[in-house]
């Protein structure tokens, strides 16, 4: 398994501002994933972040709103830009198992509240 | 594209009673199947997975699940639940690409 940490664990922000969430993994991984979990709902994949290339975004998510960096094989950031109350969610990063068995390991999440 | 349906949004259950959480998926190709648990204010933890082979898989904390290809189901069971099993449970599917698709989740509330 992989140990994943996220910073911050939670934050309360004003609308119109931006927040950058950090994700750190204890081992080198090829792909990192960013998910959004809106209140009371399931997980939705925002994008896949590969080191050395631009992130791949899912339908409904755009780079201008959720810019992602992946400077090395153990670290990634997700920025939530120009926030509105609708962005209030838990944001989780994950990595795929290195055993090739398909499961993903998740960080503890960042709980964001936008006022 | 695959989709995952969790048939029960909420499951109340008494302590030491059995519980079953239902999951159906739609996919025309071979899949990997997973159950995750999310305890309050925490991230997701893998309970168990099905890749191939035996259709009955055992996971952590006494949970097990059975893969049924003909019914495209992967139901999760535990014969006797504890208060500490109160959590949100997610079924997930992975096909040939690397992405996971999650069901809507089932909230299990265990009462004494």
mmCIF file with all atom_site columns, C-alpha atoms in Angstrom:
data_model
loop_
_atom_site.group_PDB
_atom_site.id
_atom_site.type_symbol
_atom_site.label_atom_id
_atom_site.label_alt_id
_atom_site.label_comp_id
_atom_site.label_asym_id
_atom_site.label_entity_id
_atom_site.label_seq_id
_atom_site.pdbx_PDB_ins_code
_atom_site.Cartn_x
_atom_site.Cartn_y
_atom_site.Cartn_z
_atom_site.occupancy
_atom_site.B_iso_or_equiv
_atom_site.pdbx_formal_charge
_atom_site.auth_seq_id
_atom_site.auth_comp_id
_atom_site.auth_asym_id
_atom_site.auth_atom_id
_atom_site.pdbx_PDB_model_num
ATOM 1   C CA . UNK A 1 1   ? 0.000   0.000   0.000   1.00 0.00 ? 1   UNK A CA 1
ATOM 2   C CA . UNK A 1 2   ? 0.965   3.645   -0.204  1.00 0.00 ? 2   UNK A CA 1
ATOM 3   C CA . UNK A 1 3   ? 0.846   6.288   2.487   1.00 0.00 ? 3   UNK A CA 1
ATOM 4   C CA . UNK A 1 4   ? -0.685  9.508   1.218   1.00 0.00 ? 4   UNK A CA 1
ATOM 5   C CA . UNK A 1 5   ? -0.926  12.818  3.015   1.00 0.00 ? 5   UNK A CA 1
ATOM 6   C CA . UNK A 1 6   ? -2.853  15.925  2.050   1.00 0.00 ? 6   UNK A CA 1
ATOM 7   C CA . UNK A 1 7   ? -2.585  19.529  3.134   1.00 0.00 ? 7   UNK A CA 1
ATOM 8   C CA . UNK A 1 8   ? -4.619  21.286  4.330   1.00 0.00 ? 8   UNK A CA 1
ATOM 9   C CA . UNK A 1 9   ? -6.995  18.844  5.962   1.00 0.00 ? 9   UNK A CA 1
ATOM 10  C CA . UNK A 1 10  ? -9.730  21.452  5.884   1.00 0.00 ? 10  UNK A CA 1
ATOM 11  C CA . UNK A 1 11  ? -10.208 25.095  5.064   1.00 0.00 ? 11  UNK A CA 1
ATOM 12  C CA . UNK A 1 12  ? -12.878 27.753  4.971   1.00 0.00 ? 12  UNK A CA 1
ATOM 13  C CA . UNK A 1 13  ? -12.474 30.210  2.121   1.00 0.00 ? 13  UNK A CA 1
ATOM 14  C CA . UNK A 1 14  ? -14.204 33.259  0.730   1.00 0.00 ? 14  UNK A CA 1
ATOM 15  C CA . UNK A 1 15  ? -15.793 33.181  -2.681  1.00 0.00 ? 15  UNK A CA 1
ATOM 16  C CA . UNK A 1 16  ? -13.596 34.441  -5.475  1.00 0.00 ? 16  UNK A CA 1
ATOM 17  C CA . UNK A 1 17  ? -10.382 33.234  -3.869  1.00 0.00 ? 17  UNK A CA 1
ATOM 18  C CA . UNK A 1 18  ? -8.260  30.202  -4.746  1.00 0.00 ? 18  UNK A CA 1
ATOM 19  C CA . UNK A 1 19  ? -6.949  27.315  -2.667  1.00 0.00 ? 19  UNK A CA 1
ATOM 20  C CA . UNK A 1 20  ? -4.091  24.973  -3.486  1.00 0.00 ? 20  UNK A CA 1
ATOM 21  C CA . UNK A 1 21  ? -4.248  21.452  -2.076  1.00 0.00 ? 21  UNK A CA 1
ATOM 22  C CA . UNK A 1 22  ? -1.091  19.400  -1.748  1.00 0.00 ? 22  UNK A CA 1
ATOM 23  C CA . UNK A 1 23  ? -0.784  15.633  -2.044  1.00 0.00 ? 23  UNK A CA 1
ATOM 24  C CA . UNK A 1 24  ? 2.347   13.767  -0.985  1.00 0.00 ? 24  UNK A CA 1
ATOM 25  C CA . UNK A 1 25  ? 2.989   10.033  -1.496  1.00 0.00 ? 25  UNK A CA 1
ATOM 26  C CA . UNK A 1 26  ? 5.614   7.980   0.300   1.00 0.00 ? 26  UNK A CA 1
ATOM 27  C CA . UNK A 1 27  ? 6.754   6.232   -2.884  1.00 0.00 ? 27  UNK A CA 1
ATOM 28  C CA . UNK A 1 28  ? 7.207   7.049   -6.552  1.00 0.00 ? 28  UNK A CA 1
ATOM 29  C CA . UNK A 1 29  ? 4.073   6.571   -8.623  1.00 0.00 ? 29  UNK A CA 1
ATOM 30  C CA . UNK A 1 30  ? 3.301   7.131   -12.270 1.00 0.00 ? 30  UNK A CA 1
ATOM 31  C CA . UNK A 1 31  ? -0.272  8.363   -12.006 1.00 0.00 ? 31  UNK A CA 1
ATOM 32  C CA . UNK A 1 32  ? -1.997  10.385  -9.355  1.00 0.00 ? 32  UNK A CA 1
ATOM 33  C CA . UNK A 1 33  ? -5.711  11.077  -9.367  1.00 0.00 ? 33  UNK A CA 1
ATOM 34  C CA . UNK A 1 34  ? -7.805  13.915  -8.013  1.00 0.00 ? 34  UNK A CA 1
ATOM 35  C CA . UNK A 1 35  ? -11.425 13.367  -6.988  1.00 0.00 ? 35  UNK A CA 1
ATOM 36  C CA . UNK A 1 36  ? -14.219 15.569  -5.725  1.00 0.00 ? 36  UNK A CA 1
ATOM 37  C CA . UNK A 1 37  ? -16.799 14.336  -3.244  1.00 0.00 ? 37  UNK A CA 1
ATOM 38  C CA . UNK A 1 38  ? -19.683 16.757  -2.911  1.00 0.00 ? 38  UNK A CA 1
ATOM 39  C CA . UNK A 1 39  ? -21.694 16.669  0.312   1.00 0.00 ? 39  UNK A CA 1
ATOM 40  C CA . UNK A 1 40  ? -23.513 13.376  0.688   1.00 0.00 ? 40  UNK A CA 1
ATOM 41  C CA . UNK A 1 41  ? -22.405 12.141  -2.703  1.00 0.00 ? 41  UNK A CA 1
ATOM 42  C CA . UNK A 1 42  ? -19.987 9.719   -4.284  1.00 0.00 ? 42  UNK A CA 1
ATOM 43  C CA . UNK A 1 43  ? -16.569 10.381  -5.737  1.00 0.00 ? 43  UNK A CA 1
ATOM 44  C CA . UNK A 1 44  ? -16.145 12.015  -9.115  1.00 0.00 ? 44  UNK A CA 1
ATOM 45  C CA . UNK A 1 45  ? -12.821 11.934  -10.907 1.00 0.00 ? 45  UNK A CA 1
ATOM 46  C CA . UNK A 1 46  ? -11.559 15.423  -11.724 1.00 0.00 ? 46  UNK A CA 1
ATOM 47  C CA . UNK A 1 47  ? -8.320  14.592  -13.506 1.00 0.00 ? 47  UNK A CA 1
ATOM 48  C CA . UNK A 1 48  ? -5.358  12.283  -13.798 1.00 0.00 ? 48  UNK A CA 1
ATOM 49  C CA . UNK A 1 49  ? -1.927  13.771  -13.188 1.00 0.00 ? 49  UNK A CA 1
ATOM 50  C CA . UNK A 1 50  ? 1.152   12.277  -14.819 1.00 0.00 ? 50  UNK A CA 1
ATOM 51  C CA . UNK A 1 51  ? 4.629   13.525  -14.098 1.00 0.00 ? 51  UNK A CA 1
ATOM 52  C CA . UNK A 1 52  ? 6.111   15.431  -17.000 1.00 0.00 ? 52  UNK A CA 1
ATOM 53  C CA . UNK A 1 53  ? 2.900   15.987  -18.893 1.00 0.00 ? 53  UNK A CA 1
ATOM 54  C CA . UNK A 1 54  ? -0.281  17.965  -18.608 1.00 0.00 ? 54  UNK A CA 1
ATOM 55  C CA . UNK A 1 55  ? -3.087  16.545  -16.542 1.00 0.00 ? 55  UNK A CA 1
ATOM 56  C CA . UNK A 1 56  ? -5.976  14.803  -18.278 1.00 0.00 ? 56  UNK A CA 1
ATOM 57  C CA . UNK A 1 57  ? -9.325  16.231  -17.252 1.00 0.00 ? 57  UNK A CA 1
ATOM 58  C CA . UNK A 1 58  ? -12.679 14.472  -17.143 1.00 0.00 ? 58  UNK A CA 1
ATOM 59  C CA . UNK A 1 59  ? -15.778 15.808  -18.770 1.00 0.00 ? 59  UNK A CA 1
ATOM 60  C CA . UNK A 1 60  ? -17.102 18.794  -16.865 1.00 0.00 ? 60  UNK A CA 1
ATOM 61  C CA . UNK A 1 61  ? -13.757 19.815  -15.390 1.00 0.00 ? 61  UNK A CA 1
ATOM 62  C CA . UNK A 1 62  ? -11.381 22.334  -16.970 1.00 0.00 ? 62  UNK A CA 1
ATOM 63  C CA . UNK A 1 63  ? -7.817  23.349  -16.389 1.00 0.00 ? 63  UNK A CA 1
ATOM 64  C CA . UNK A 1 64  ? -8.642  27.000  -15.770 1.00 0.00 ? 64  UNK A CA 1
ATOM 65  C CA . UNK A 1 65  ? -10.838 26.068  -12.829 1.00 0.00 ? 65  UNK A CA 1
ATOM 66  C CA . UNK A 1 66  ? -8.737  23.173  -11.481 1.00 0.00 ? 66  UNK A CA 1
ATOM 67  C CA . UNK A 1 67  ? -5.098  23.640  -12.481 1.00 0.00 ? 67  UNK A CA 1
ATOM 68  C CA . UNK A 1 68  ? -2.907  20.718  -11.472 1.00 0.00 ? 68  UNK A CA 1
ATOM 69  C CA . UNK A 1 69  ? 0.830   20.451  -11.053 1.00 0.00 ? 69  UNK A CA 1
ATOM 70  C CA . UNK A 1 70  ? 2.905   17.285  -10.936 1.00 0.00 ? 70  UNK A CA 1
ATOM 71  C CA . UNK A 1 71  ? 6.524   18.333  -10.467 1.00 0.00 ? 71  UNK A CA 1
ATOM 72  C CA . UNK A 1 72  ? 7.840   14.891  -9.468  1.00 0.00 ? 72  UNK A CA 1
ATOM 73  C CA . UNK A 1 73  ? 6.790   11.288  -8.898  1.00 0.00 ? 73  UNK A CA 1
ATOM 74  C CA . UNK A 1 74  ? 5.743   11.753  -5.262  1.00 0.00 ? 74  UNK A CA 1
ATOM 75  C CA . UNK A 1 75  ? 3.901   15.080  -5.251  1.00 0.00 ? 75  UNK A CA 1
ATOM 76  C CA . UNK A 1 76  ? 0.979   16.861  -6.862  1.00 0.00 ? 76  UNK A CA 1
ATOM 77  C CA . UNK A 1 77  ? -1.137  19.929  -6.256  1.00 0.00 ? 77  UNK A CA 1
ATOM 78  C CA . UNK A 1 78  ? -4.708  20.783  -7.180  1.00 0.00 ? 78  UNK A CA 1
ATOM 79  C CA . UNK A 1 79  ? -5.847  24.395  -7.180  1.00 0.00 ? 79  UNK A CA 1
ATOM 80  C CA . UNK A 1 80  ? -9.506  25.294  -6.903  1.00 0.00 ? 80  UNK A CA 1
ATOM 81  C CA . UNK A 1 81  ? -9.724  28.686  -8.580  1.00 0.00 ? 81  UNK A CA 1
ATOM 82  C CA . UNK A 1 82  ? -12.194 31.533  -8.251  1.00 0.00 ? 82  UNK A CA 1
ATOM 83  C CA . UNK A 1 83  ? -14.186 29.556  -5.738  1.00 0.00 ? 83  UNK A CA 1
ATOM 84  C CA . UNK A 1 84  ? -17.928 29.668  -5.240  1.00 0.00 ? 84  UNK A CA 1
ATOM 85  C CA . UNK A 1 85  ? -20.077 27.932  -2.604  1.00 0.00 ? 85  UNK A CA 1
ATOM 86  C CA . UNK A 1 86  ? -20.729 25.154  -5.145  1.00 0.00 ? 86  UNK A CA 1
ATOM 87  C CA . UNK A 1 87  ? -17.067 24.178  -4.815  1.00 0.00 ? 87  UNK A CA 1
ATOM 88  C CA . UNK A 1 88  ? -17.616 23.176  -1.192  1.00 0.00 ? 88  UNK A CA 1
ATOM 89  C CA . UNK A 1 89  ? -16.580 19.527  -1.223  1.00 0.00 ? 89  UNK A CA 1
ATOM 90  C CA . UNK A 1 90  ? -14.025 17.044  -0.036  1.00 0.00 ? 90  UNK A CA 1
ATOM 91  C CA . UNK A 1 91  ? -11.114 16.792  -2.455  1.00 0.00 ? 91  UNK A CA 1
ATOM 92  C CA . UNK A 1 92  ? -9.150  13.549  -2.433  1.00 0.00 ? 92  UNK A CA 1
ATOM 93  C CA . UNK A 1 93  ? -6.022  12.432  -4.158  1.00 0.00 ? 93  UNK A CA 1
ATOM 94  C CA . UNK A 1 94  ? -5.210  8.812   -4.876  1.00 0.00 ? 94  UNK A CA 1
ATOM 95  C CA . UNK A 1 95  ? -2.606  6.581   -6.491  1.00 0.00 ? 95  UNK A CA 1
ATOM 96  C CA . UNK A 1 96  ? -2.913  3.214   -8.116  1.00 0.00 ? 96  UNK A CA 1
ATOM 97  C CA . UNK A 1 97  ? -1.412  0.150   -6.511  1.00 0.00 ? 97  UNK A CA 1
ATOM 98  C CA . UNK A 1 98  ? 2.059   -0.677  -7.811  1.00 0.00 ? 98  UNK A CA 1
ATOM 99  C CA . UNK A 1 99  ? 1.146   -4.373  -7.866  1.00 0.00 ? 99  UNK A CA 1
ATOM 100 C CA . UNK A 1 100 ? -0.960  -3.791  -10.960 1.00 0.00 ? 100 UNK A CA 1
ATOM 101 C CA . UNK A 1 101 ? -4.092  -5.122  -9.317  1.00 0.00 ? 101 UNK A CA 1
ATOM 102 C CA . UNK A 1 102 ? -6.062  -1.982  -10.032 1.00 0.00 ? 102 UNK A CA 1
ATOM 103 C CA . UNK A 1 103 ? -7.001  -0.681  -6.617  1.00 0.00 ? 103 UNK A CA 1
ATOM 104 C CA . UNK A 1 104 ? -6.304  2.882   -5.648  1.00 0.00 ? 104 UNK A CA 1
ATOM 105 C CA . UNK A 1 105 ? -5.112  4.175   -2.316  1.00 0.00 ? 105 UNK A CA 1
ATOM 106 C CA . UNK A 1 106 ? -6.596  7.411   -1.088  1.00 0.00 ? 106 UNK A CA 1
ATOM 107 C CA . UNK A 1 107 ? -5.411  10.319  0.933   1.00 0.00 ? 107 UNK A CA 1
ATOM 108 C CA . UNK A 1 108 ? -7.448  11.532  3.918   1.00 0.00 ? 108 UNK A CA 1
ATOM 109 C CA . UNK A 1 109 ? -9.057  14.306  1.894   1.00 0.00 ? 109 UNK A CA 1
ATOM 110 C CA . UNK A 1 110 ? -9.282  18.075  2.137   1.00 0.00 ? 110 UNK A CA 1
ATOM 111 C CA . UNK A 1 111 ? -12.619 19.394  3.340   1.00 0.00 ? 111 UNK A CA 1
ATOM 112 C CA . UNK A 1 112 ? -13.287 22.733  1.672   1.00 0.00 ? 112 UNK A CA 1
ATOM 113 C CA . UNK A 1 113 ? -16.049 25.132  2.653   1.00 0.00 ? 113 UNK A CA 1
ATOM 114 C CA . UNK A 1 114 ? -16.609 28.207  0.523   1.00 0.00 ? 114 UNK A CA 1
ATOM 115 C CA . UNK A 1 115 ? -18.622 31.044  2.041   1.00 0.00 ? 115 UNK A CA 1
ATOM 116 C CA . UNK B 2 1   ? -18.172 2.935   -20.345 1.00 0.00 ? 1   UNK B CA 1
ATOM 117 C CA . UNK B 2 2   ? -19.060 1.200   -17.137 1.00 0.00 ? 2   UNK B CA 1
ATOM 118 C CA . UNK B 2 3   ? -21.536 2.233   -14.471 1.00 0.00 ? 3   UNK B CA 1
ATOM 119 C CA . UNK B 2 4   ? -22.092 1.106   -10.930 1.00 0.00 ? 4   UNK B CA 1
ATOM 120 C CA . UNK B 2 5   ? -25.429 0.940   -9.139  1.00 0.00 ? 5   UNK B CA 1
ATOM 121 C CA . UNK B 2 6   ? -25.715 0.562   -5.416  1.00 0.00 ? 6   UNK B CA 1
ATOM 122 C CA . UNK B 2 7   ? -29.271 -0.423  -4.812  1.00 0.00 ? 7   UNK B CA 1
ATOM 123 C CA . UNK B 2 8   ? -29.569 0.756   -1.216  1.00 0.00 ? 8   UNK B CA 1
ATOM 124 C CA . UNK B 2 9   ? -28.768 4.311   -0.213  1.00 0.00 ? 9   UNK B CA 1
ATOM 125 C CA . UNK B 2 10  ? -29.231 3.667   3.496   1.00 0.00 ? 10  UNK B CA 1
ATOM 126 C CA . UNK B 2 11  ? -29.128 0.451   5.500   1.00 0.00 ? 11  UNK B CA 1
ATOM 127 C CA . UNK B 2 12  ? -29.966 0.570   9.197   1.00 0.00 ? 12  UNK B CA 1
ATOM 128 C CA . UNK B 2 13  ? -29.018 -2.585  11.061  1.00 0.00 ? 13  UNK B CA 1
ATOM 129 C CA . UNK B 2 14  ? -28.827 -3.767  14.649  1.00 0.00 ? 14  UNK B CA 1
ATOM 130 C CA . UNK B 2 15  ? -25.560 -4.750  16.225  1.00 0.00 ? 15  UNK B CA 1
ATOM 131 C CA . UNK B 2 16  ? -24.627 -8.423  15.700  1.00 0.00 ? 16  UNK B CA 1
ATOM 132 C CA . UNK B 2 17  ? -27.144 -8.759  12.868  1.00 0.00 ? 17  UNK B CA 1
ATOM 133 C CA . UNK B 2 18  ? -26.018 -9.634  9.330   1.00 0.00 ? 18  UNK B CA 1
ATOM 134 C CA . UNK B 2 19  ? -25.848 -7.052  6.581   1.00 0.00 ? 19  UNK B CA 1
ATOM 135 C CA . UNK B 2 20  ? -25.776 -7.190  2.800   1.00 0.00 ? 20  UNK B CA 1
ATOM 136 C CA . UNK B 2 21  ? -24.994 -4.248  0.548   1.00 0.00 ? 21  UNK B CA 1
ATOM 137 C CA . UNK B 2 22  ? -25.953 -4.676  -3.072  1.00 0.00 ? 22  UNK B CA 1
ATOM 138 C CA . UNK B 2 23  ? -23.911 -3.585  -6.056  1.00 0.00 ? 23  UNK B CA 1
ATOM 139 C CA . UNK B 2 24  ? -24.562 -4.091  -9.742  1.00 0.00 ? 24  UNK B CA 1
ATOM 140 C CA . UNK B 2 25  ? -22.350 -2.973  -12.579 1.00 0.00 ? 25  UNK B CA 1
ATOM 141 C CA . UNK B 2 26  ? -22.697 -2.661  -16.308 1.00 0.00 ? 26  UNK B CA 1
ATOM 142 C CA . UNK B 2 27  ? -19.749 -3.461  -18.499 1.00 0.00 ? 27  UNK B CA 1
ATOM 143 C CA . UNK B 2 28  ? -19.226 -5.437  -21.653 1.00 0.00 ? 28  UNK B CA 1
ATOM 144 C CA . UNK B 2 29  ? -15.643 -6.266  -20.774 1.00 0.00 ? 29  UNK B CA 1
ATOM 145 C CA . UNK B 2 30  ? -13.843 -7.911  -17.917 1.00 0.00 ? 30  UNK B CA 1
ATOM 146 C CA . UNK B 2 31  ? -13.748 -5.825  -14.788 1.00 0.00 ? 31  UNK B CA 1
ATOM 147 C CA . UNK B 2 32  ? -11.947 -5.447  -11.553 1.00 0.00 ? 32  UNK B CA 1
ATOM 148 C CA . UNK B 2 33  ? -14.347 -4.874  -8.654  1.00 0.00 ? 33  UNK B CA 1
ATOM 149 C CA . UNK B 2 34  ? -13.757 -3.202  -5.327  1.00 0.00 ? 34  UNK B CA 1
ATOM 150 C CA . UNK B 2 35  ? -15.510 -2.258  -2.132  1.00 0.00 ? 35  UNK B CA 1
ATOM 151 C CA . UNK B 2 36  ? -14.265 0.728   -0.167  1.00 0.00 ? 36  UNK B CA 1
ATOM 152 C CA . UNK B 2 37  ? -15.322 2.019   3.234   1.00 0.00 ? 37  UNK B CA 1
ATOM 153 C CA . UNK B 2 38  ? -15.292 5.624   4.354   1.00 0.00 ? 38  UNK B CA 1
ATOM 154 C CA . UNK B 2 39  ? -15.534 6.226   8.080   1.00 0.00 ? 39  UNK B CA 1
ATOM 155 C CA . UNK B 2 40  ? -16.769 9.637   9.208   1.00 0.00 ? 40  UNK B CA 1
ATOM 156 C CA . UNK B 2 41  ? -14.331 12.405  8.340   1.00 0.00 ? 41  UNK B CA 1
ATOM 157 C CA . UNK B 2 42  ? -11.804 10.027  6.832   1.00 0.00 ? 42  UNK B CA 1
ATOM 158 C CA . UNK B 2 43  ? -10.571 9.005   3.401   1.00 0.00 ? 43  UNK B CA 1
ATOM 159 C CA . UNK B 2 44  ? -11.442 5.767   1.627   1.00 0.00 ? 44  UNK B CA 1
ATOM 160 C CA . UNK B 2 45  ? -10.069 2.417   2.747   1.00 0.00 ? 45  UNK B CA 1
ATOM 161 C CA . UNK B 2 46  ? -10.073 -0.691  0.585   1.00 0.00 ? 46  UNK B CA 1
ATOM 162 C CA . UNK B 2 47  ? -12.212 -3.493  2.052   1.00 0.00 ? 47  UNK B CA 1
ATOM 163 C CA . UNK B 2 48  ? -11.731 -6.112  -0.631  1.00 0.00 ? 48  UNK B CA 1
ATOM 164 C CA . UNK B 2 49  ? -11.257 -6.661  -4.343  1.00 0.00 ? 49  UNK B CA 1
ATOM 165 C CA . UNK B 2 50  ? -12.124 -9.136  -7.062  1.00 0.00 ? 50  UNK B CA 1
ATOM 166 C CA . UNK B 2 51  ? -9.684  -9.582  -9.916  1.00 0.00 ? 51  UNK B CA 1
ATOM 167 C CA . UNK B 2 52  ? -10.256 -13.158 -11.105 1.00 0.00 ? 52  UNK B CA 1
ATOM 168 C CA . UNK B 2 53  ? -10.523 -16.702 -9.807  1.00 0.00 ? 53  UNK B CA 1
ATOM 169 C CA . UNK B 2 54  ? -12.728 -17.620 -6.867  1.00 0.00 ? 54  UNK B CA 1
ATOM 170 C CA . UNK B 2 55  ? -15.955 -15.659 -6.931  1.00 0.00 ? 55  UNK B CA 1
ATOM 171 C CA . UNK B 2 56  ? -16.068 -15.358 -3.143  1.00 0.00 ? 56  UNK B CA 1
ATOM 172 C CA . UNK B 2 57  ? -13.535 -12.900 -1.841  1.00 0.00 ? 57  UNK B CA 1
ATOM 173 C CA . UNK B 2 58  ? -12.766 -12.116 1.757   1.00 0.00 ? 58  UNK B CA 1
ATOM 174 C CA . UNK B 2 59  ? -11.653 -8.753  2.984   1.00 0.00 ? 59  UNK B CA 1
ATOM 175 C CA . UNK B 2 60  ? -10.767 -6.954  6.141   1.00 0.00 ? 60  UNK B CA 1
ATOM 176 C CA . UNK B 2 61  ? -12.946 -6.587  9.233   1.00 0.00 ? 61  UNK B CA 1
ATOM 177 C CA . UNK B 2 62  ? -14.922 -9.774  8.502   1.00 0.00 ? 62  UNK B CA 1
ATOM 178 C CA . UNK B 2 63  ? -16.413 -8.580  5.217   1.00 0.00 ? 63  UNK B CA 1
ATOM 179 C CA . UNK B 2 64  ? -16.797 -10.759 2.144   1.00 0.00 ? 64  UNK B CA 1
ATOM 180 C CA . UNK B 2 65  ? -18.251 -10.288 -1.316  1.00 0.00 ? 65  UNK B CA 1
ATOM 181 C CA . UNK B 2 66  ? -19.424 -12.559 -4.068  1.00 0.00 ? 66  UNK B CA 1
ATOM 182 C CA . UNK B 2 67  ? -18.881 -11.889 -7.756  1.00 0.00 ? 67  UNK B CA 1
ATOM 183 C CA . UNK B 2 68  ? -21.706 -13.080 -9.980  1.00 0.00 ? 68  UNK B CA 1
ATOM 184 C CA . UNK B 2 69  ? -20.881 -12.621 -13.642 1.00 0.00 ? 69  UNK B CA 1
ATOM 185 C CA . UNK B 2 70  ? -24.267 -13.650 -14.989 1.00 0.00 ? 70  UNK B CA 1
ATOM 186 C CA . UNK B 2 71  ? -26.039 -11.147 -12.759 1.00 0.00 ? 71  UNK B CA 1
ATOM 187 C CA . UNK B 2 72  ? -23.236 -8.566  -13.006 1.00 0.00 ? 72  UNK B CA 1
ATOM 188 C CA . UNK B 2 73  ? -23.315 -8.188  -9.253  1.00 0.00 ? 73  UNK B CA 1
ATOM 189 C CA . UNK B 2 74  ? -20.784 -7.873  -6.466  1.00 0.00 ? 74  UNK B CA 1
ATOM 190 C CA . UNK B 2 75  ? -22.704 -7.826  -3.195  1.00 0.00 ? 75  UNK B CA 1
ATOM 191 C CA . UNK B 2 76  ? -20.950 -7.198  0.098   1.00 0.00 ? 76  UNK B CA 1
ATOM 192 C CA . UNK B 2 77  ? -21.841 -9.122  3.250   1.00 0.00 ? 77  UNK B CA 1
ATOM 193 C CA . UNK B 2 78  ? -20.934 -9.365  6.891   1.00 0.00 ? 78  UNK B CA 1
ATOM 194 C CA . UNK B 2 79  ? -22.507 -11.995 9.122   1.00 0.00 ? 79  UNK B CA 1
ATOM 195 C CA . UNK B 2 80  ? -22.418 -9.932  12.312  1.00 0.00 ? 80  UNK B CA 1
ATOM 196 C CA . UNK B 2 81  ? -21.893 -6.178  12.388  1.00 0.00 ? 81  UNK B CA 1
ATOM 197 C CA . UNK B 2 82  ? -20.434 -3.985  15.112  1.00 0.00 ? 82  UNK B CA 1
ATOM 198 C CA . UNK B 2 83  ? -21.143 -0.406  16.036  1.00 0.00 ? 83  UNK B CA 1
ATOM 199 C CA . UNK B 2 84  ? -17.768 0.437   14.513  1.00 0.00 ? 84  UNK B CA 1
ATOM 200 C CA . UNK B 2 85  ? -19.020 -0.681  11.079  1.00 0.00 ? 85  UNK B CA 1
ATOM 201 C CA . UNK B 2 86  ? -21.118 2.467   10.869  1.00 0.00 ? 86  UNK B CA 1
ATOM 202 C CA . UNK B 2 87  ? -19.758 4.121   7.728   1.00 0.00 ? 87  UNK B CA 1
ATOM 203 C CA . UNK B 2 88  ? -20.298 4.849   4.054   1.00 0.00 ? 88  UNK B CA 1
ATOM 204 C CA . UNK B 2 89  ? -19.592 1.962   1.689   1.00 0.00 ? 89  UNK B CA 1
ATOM 205 C CA . UNK B 2 90  ? -18.717 2.403   -1.980  1.00 0.00 ? 90  UNK B CA 1
ATOM 206 C CA . UNK B 2 91  ? -18.636 -0.173  -4.738  1.00 0.00 ? 91  UNK B CA 1
ATOM 207 C CA . UNK B 2 92  ? -16.210 0.597   -7.586  1.00 0.00 ? 92  UNK B CA 1
ATOM 208 C CA . UNK B 2 93  ? -15.365 -0.844  -10.982 1.00 0.00 ? 93  UNK B CA 1
ATOM 209 C CA . UNK B 2 94  ? -12.227 -0.646  -13.071 1.00 0.00 ? 94  UNK B CA 1
ATOM 210 C CA . UNK B 2 95  ? -11.997 -1.850  -16.665 1.00 0.00 ? 95  UNK B CA 1
ATOM 211 C CA . UNK B 2 96  ? -9.168  -1.729  -19.172 1.00 0.00 ? 96  UNK B CA 1
ATOM 212 C CA . UNK B 2 97  ? -8.232  1.837   -18.453 1.00 0.00 ? 97  UNK B CA 1
ATOM 213 C CA . UNK B 2 98  ? -6.932  2.975   -15.117 1.00 0.00 ? 98  UNK B CA 1
ATOM 214 C CA . UNK B 2 99  ? -10.030 4.794   -13.935 1.00 0.00 ? 99  UNK B CA 1
ATOM 215 C CA . UNK B 2 100 ? -12.358 3.791   -11.138 1.00 0.00 ? 100 UNK B CA 1
ATOM 216 C CA . UNK B 2 101 ? -16.086 4.365   -11.385 1.00 0.00 ? 101 UNK B CA 1
ATOM 217 C CA . UNK B 2 102 ? -17.851 4.584   -8.051  1.00 0.00 ? 102 UNK B CA 1
ATOM 218 C CA . UNK B 2 103 ? -21.390 3.838   -7.039  1.00 0.00 ? 103 UNK B CA 1
ATOM 219 C CA . UNK B 2 104 ? -23.438 6.406   -5.167  1.00 0.00 ? 104 UNK B CA 1
ATOM 220 C CA . UNK B 2 105 ? -22.619 4.827   -1.815  1.00 0.00 ? 105 UNK B CA 1
ATOM 221 C CA . UNK B 2 106 ? -24.562 3.065   0.929   1.00 0.00 ? 106 UNK B CA 1
ATOM 222 C CA . UNK B 2 107 ? -24.771 4.497   4.415   1.00 0.00 ? 107 UNK B CA 1
ATOM 223 C CA . UNK B 2 108 ? -24.716 1.771   7.039   1.00 0.00 ? 108 UNK B CA 1
ATOM 224 C CA . UNK B 2 109 ? -25.890 2.748   10.499  1.00 0.00 ? 109 UNK B CA 1
ATOM 225 C CA . UNK B 2 110 ? -25.437 0.140   13.197  1.00 0.00 ? 110 UNK B CA 1
ATOM 226 C CA . UNK B 2 111 ? -27.622 0.505   16.265  1.00 0.00 ? 111 UNK B CA 1
ATOM 227 C CA . UNK B 2 112 ? -27.211 -1.184  19.631  1.00 0.00 ? 112 UNK B CA 1
#
